[in-house]
Amino acid sequence: MAPDFRRGRPRVGAAVAVALALLTITHPASAHDGPALNYRWVDGSGAGVAAGRAADLPADRPTELWTPDMQALLVLPAEALPGPPGATVPAELRPVDAATLAPLPEGLAPASNAYLVDLDLAASGWIVLAAAHPAVALLRSSDGSTWEVVPHDRLYGSMVGGPLEEPGLFLVASEARGGVPAWVLSGGALAVGLALLFVERRRRRQPVG
């Protein structure tokens, strides 16, 4: 049975569990414990360029579609795709630079690429995305001009999942934080510390008059 994100903790079938286990191995950092250093962004920063995937999916049995870098996954039950037994449905899962889309709701910042889900749905499935920063929301947009919050749940490692009821753009969001970035603060603290140490050593070497 596939995970049900609308009924508390997800229940995961064997095939989905294997897929999520592979995602966990690839992305061990937790979305709630700190930044995922090996995240791949569309612009090529981080661990490399994010990848997408397109495929013809069977319409009469449960299936999964994930990107080659395993940062995004669609979990589709047998009834999710329209068509008779033996038919296939074209599907695409493509990363999009969130900076090219509408701003997120106030207080939120992108914690992942946006992912375009393009396929025909007859029933709900699930989408699972890796996050590069602590996740507080999963967002959906039909055309990239406005965002809506959809239910989400933390899965394994940095993975966040939610219901896939309509195609569109999906993105994991973190809490927006103003001020100086943490790495600047840490670097500044180090510089100040070294300066104080230098001054203290000079003071000690200065002869007492």
GROMACS .gro file of C-alpha atoms in nm:
model
  209
    1MET     CA    1   0.000   0.000   0.000
    2ALA     CA    2   0.127   0.346  -0.089
    3PRO     CA    3   0.179   0.616   0.172
    4ASP     CA    4  -0.131   0.809   0.284
    5PHE     CA    5  -0.027   1.163   0.378
    6ARG     CA    6  -0.381   1.261   0.478
    7ARG     CA    7  -0.406   1.010   0.759
    8GLY     CA    8  -0.114   1.081   0.989
    9ARG     CA    9   0.203   0.882   0.937
   10PRO     CA   10   0.241   0.737   0.586
   11ARG     CA   11   0.200   0.367   0.523
   12VAL     CA   12   0.456   0.253   0.269
   13GLY     CA   13   0.442  -0.060   0.054
   14ALA     CA   14   0.746  -0.268  -0.034
   15ALA     CA   15   0.819  -0.108  -0.372
   16VAL     CA   16   0.781   0.243  -0.236
   17ALA     CA   17   0.988   0.156   0.071
   18VAL     CA   18   1.275   0.041  -0.152
   19ALA     CA   19   1.257   0.364  -0.353
   20LEU     CA   20   1.255   0.576  -0.039
   21ALA     CA   21   1.540   0.373   0.108
   22LEU     CA   22   1.750   0.452  -0.201
   23LEU     CA   23   1.661   0.818  -0.161
   24THR     CA   24   1.769   0.803   0.203
   25ILE     CA   25   2.107   0.657   0.112
   26THR     CA   26   2.158   0.925  -0.152
   27HIS     CA   27   2.038   1.210   0.070
   28PRO     CA   28   2.121   1.120   0.431
   29ALA     CA   29   2.099   1.476   0.566
   30SER     CA   30   1.772   1.553   0.743
   31ALA     CA   31   1.549   1.834   0.623
   32HIS     CA   32   1.483   1.912   0.988
   33ASP     CA   33   1.839   1.886   1.117
   34GLY     CA   34   2.027   2.118   0.885
   35PRO     CA   35   2.115   2.183   0.521
   36ALA     CA   36   2.163   1.892   0.282
   37LEU     CA   37   2.511   1.962   0.148
   38ASN     CA   38   2.474   1.725  -0.150
   39TYR     CA   39   2.159   1.885  -0.293
   40ARG     CA   40   2.154   1.949  -0.668
   41TRP     CA   41   2.009   2.280  -0.784
   42VAL     CA   42   1.886   2.365  -1.132
   43ASP     CA   43   2.155   2.632  -1.173
   44GLY     CA   44   2.430   2.378  -1.110
   45SER     CA   45   2.523   2.494  -0.761
   46GLY     CA   46   2.555   2.252  -0.475
   47ALA     CA   47   2.643   1.897  -0.577
   48GLY     CA   48   2.565   1.951  -0.946
   49VAL     CA   49   2.280   2.014  -1.189
   50ALA     CA   50   1.938   1.878  -1.095
   51ALA     CA   51   1.795   1.621  -1.336
   52GLY     CA   52   1.446   1.548  -1.460
   53ARG     CA   53   1.284   1.243  -1.612
   54ALA     CA   54   1.009   1.162  -1.861
   55ALA     CA   55   0.859   0.816  -1.914
   56ASP     CA   56   0.551   0.628  -2.031
   57LEU     CA   57   0.391   0.480  -1.719
   58PRO     CA   58   0.159   0.177  -1.705
   59ALA     CA   59  -0.204   0.272  -1.643
   60ASP     CA   60  -0.313  -0.054  -1.481
   61ARG     CA   61  -0.070  -0.114  -1.196
   62PRO     CA   62   0.110   0.077  -0.918
   63THR     CA   63   0.422   0.253  -1.038
   64GLU     CA   64   0.685   0.506  -0.935
   65LEU     CA   65   0.871   0.771  -1.130
   66TRP     CA   66   1.181   0.932  -0.983
   67THR     CA   67   1.448   1.163  -1.117
   68PRO     CA   68   1.796   1.021  -1.188
   69ASP     CA   69   1.942   1.218  -0.895
   70MET     CA   70   1.664   1.082  -0.671
   71GLN     CA   71   1.559   1.425  -0.548
   72ALA     CA   72   1.198   1.384  -0.665
   73LEU     CA   73   0.963   1.086  -0.677
   74LEU     CA   74   0.606   1.022  -0.787
   75VAL     CA   75   0.420   0.735  -0.624
   76LEU     CA   76   0.114   0.631  -0.824
   77PRO     CA   77  -0.140   0.363  -0.730
   78ALA     CA   78  -0.301   0.156  -1.004
   79GLU     CA   79  -0.610   0.378  -1.019
   80ALA     CA   80  -0.411   0.703  -1.045
   81LEU     CA   81  -0.352   0.691  -1.419
   82PRO     CA   82  -0.634   0.680  -1.676
   83GLY     CA   83  -0.654   0.413  -1.942
   84PRO     CA   84  -0.741   0.045  -2.003
   85PRO     CA   85  -0.512  -0.246  -1.907
   86GLY     CA   86  -0.196  -0.238  -2.114
   87ALA     CA   87  -0.218   0.134  -2.185
   88THR     CA   88   0.057   0.379  -2.091
   89VAL     CA   89   0.041   0.743  -1.986
   90PRO     CA   90   0.321   0.990  -2.065
   91ALA     CA   91   0.458   1.162  -1.755
   92GLU     CA   92   0.731   1.416  -1.687
   93LEU     CA   93   0.899   1.522  -1.364
   94ARG     CA   94   1.121   1.822  -1.436
   95PRO     CA   95   1.315   2.056  -1.203
   96VAL     CA   96   1.252   2.429  -1.243
   97ASP     CA   97   1.445   2.720  -1.094
   98ALA     CA   98   1.219   2.866  -0.823
   99ALA     CA   99   1.372   3.208  -0.886
  100THR     CA  100   1.191   3.218  -1.223
  101LEU     CA  101   0.851   3.168  -1.058
  102ALA     CA  102   0.626   3.383  -0.840
  103PRO     CA  103   0.755   3.475  -0.493
  104LEU     CA  104   0.658   3.235  -0.216
  105PRO     CA  105   0.405   3.334   0.053
  106GLU     CA  106   0.543   3.577   0.310
  107GLY     CA  107   0.777   3.416   0.559
  108LEU     CA  108   0.876   3.126   0.331
  109ALA     CA  109   1.184   3.063   0.117
  110PRO     CA  110   1.261   2.783  -0.132
  111ALA     CA  111   1.416   2.476   0.029
  112SER     CA  112   1.422   2.282  -0.298
  113ASN     CA  113   1.392   2.324  -0.670
  114ALA     CA  114   1.040   2.355  -0.799
  115TYR     CA  115   0.936   2.037  -0.980
  116LEU     CA  116   0.694   2.037  -1.270
  117VAL     CA  117   0.463   1.734  -1.266
  118ASP     CA  118   0.308   1.689  -1.611
  119LEU     CA  119   0.068   1.395  -1.649
  120ASP     CA  120  -0.301   1.308  -1.662
  121LEU     CA  121  -0.445   1.188  -1.331
  122ALA     CA  122  -0.759   0.984  -1.272
  123ALA     CA  123  -0.705   0.961  -0.896
  124SER     CA  124  -0.465   1.092  -0.633
  125GLY     CA  125  -0.104   0.984  -0.603
  126TRP     CA  126   0.184   1.117  -0.395
  127ILE     CA  127   0.489   1.334  -0.455
  128VAL     CA  128   0.810   1.310  -0.255
  129LEU     CA  129   1.081   1.578  -0.273
  130ALA     CA  130   1.423   1.617  -0.116
  131ALA     CA  131   1.485   1.941   0.071
  132ALA     CA  132   1.812   2.130   0.103
  133HIS     CA  133   1.702   2.318   0.416
  134PRO     CA  134   1.468   2.250   0.710
  135ALA     CA  135   1.119   2.207   0.562
  136VAL     CA  136   0.811   2.382   0.701
  137ALA     CA  137   0.573   2.360   0.403
  138LEU     CA  138   0.502   2.190   0.071
  139LEU     CA  139   0.368   2.428  -0.194
  140ARG     CA  140   0.186   2.377  -0.525
  141SER     CA  141   0.127   2.611  -0.815
  142SER     CA  142  -0.077   2.545  -1.128
  143ASP     CA  143   0.121   2.786  -1.345
  144GLY     CA  144   0.397   2.939  -1.132
  145SER     CA  145   0.210   3.264  -1.068
  146THR     CA  146   0.062   3.184  -0.724
  147TRP     CA  147   0.129   2.922  -0.456
  148GLU     CA  148  -0.095   2.718  -0.229
  149VAL     CA  149   0.003   2.510   0.073
  150VAL     CA  150  -0.068   2.136   0.053
  151PRO     CA  151  -0.044   1.879   0.336
  152HIS     CA  152   0.299   1.734   0.386
  153ASP     CA  153   0.482   1.488   0.605
  154ARG     CA  154   0.845   1.418   0.680
  155LEU     CA  155   0.957   1.080   0.550
  156TYR     CA  156   1.319   0.964   0.553
  157GLY     CA  157   1.632   1.177   0.572
  158SER     CA  158   1.566   1.498   0.380
  159MET     CA  159   1.252   1.371   0.208
  160VAL     CA  160   0.915   1.548   0.234
  161GLY     CA  161   0.598   1.403   0.083
  162GLY     CA  162   0.242   1.510   0.013
  163PRO     CA  163  -0.065   1.425  -0.194
  164LEU     CA  164  -0.056   1.460  -0.571
  165GLU     CA  165  -0.413   1.543  -0.668
  166GLU     CA  166  -0.344   1.764  -0.971
  167PRO     CA  167  -0.043   1.822  -1.195
  168GLY     CA  168   0.151   2.143  -1.152
  169LEU     CA  169   0.461   2.279  -0.985
  170PHE     CA  170   0.565   2.157  -0.640
  171LEU     CA  171   0.826   2.302  -0.407
  172VAL     CA  172   0.946   2.247  -0.050
  173ALA     CA  173   0.968   2.568   0.152
  174SER     CA  174   1.165   2.661   0.460
  175GLU     CA  175   1.125   2.951   0.699
  176ALA     CA  176   1.264   3.271   0.553
  177ARG     CA  177   1.528   3.429   0.772
  178GLY     CA  178   1.657   3.783   0.747
  179GLY     CA  179   1.984   3.927   0.863
  180VAL     CA  180   2.334   3.801   0.800
  181PRO     CA  181   2.366   3.438   0.686
  182ALA     CA  182   2.498   3.192   0.942
  183TRP     CA  183   2.816   3.123   0.745
  184VAL     CA  184   2.893   3.497   0.739
  185LEU     CA  185   2.837   3.520   1.113
  186SER     CA  186   3.063   3.225   1.180
  187GLY     CA  187   3.331   3.367   0.953
  188GLY     CA  188   3.295   3.710   1.113
  189ALA     CA  189   3.321   3.560   1.461
  190LEU     CA  190   3.638   3.381   1.359
  191ALA     CA  191   3.788   3.702   1.218
  192VAL     CA  192   3.699   3.896   1.534
  193GLY     CA  193   3.846   3.621   1.750
  194LEU     CA  194   4.172   3.620   1.557
  195ALA     CA  195   4.192   3.999   1.576
  196LEU     CA  196   4.141   3.995   1.952
  197LEU     CA  197   4.404   3.723   1.985
  198PHE     CA  198   4.648   3.932   1.779
  199VAL     CA  199   4.582   4.242   1.993
  200GLU     CA  200   4.625   4.044   2.315
  201ARG     CA  201   4.959   3.902   2.199
  202ARG     CA  202   5.081   4.250   2.098
  203ARG     CA  203   4.975   4.384   2.438
  204ARG     CA  204   5.166   4.113   2.619
  205ARG     CA  205   5.479   4.177   2.415
  206GLN     CA  206   5.468   4.555   2.481
  207PRO     CA  207   5.717   4.653   2.754
  208VAL     CA  208   5.573   4.792   3.074
  209GLY     CA  209   5.680   5.155   3.127
   0.00000   0.00000   0.00000
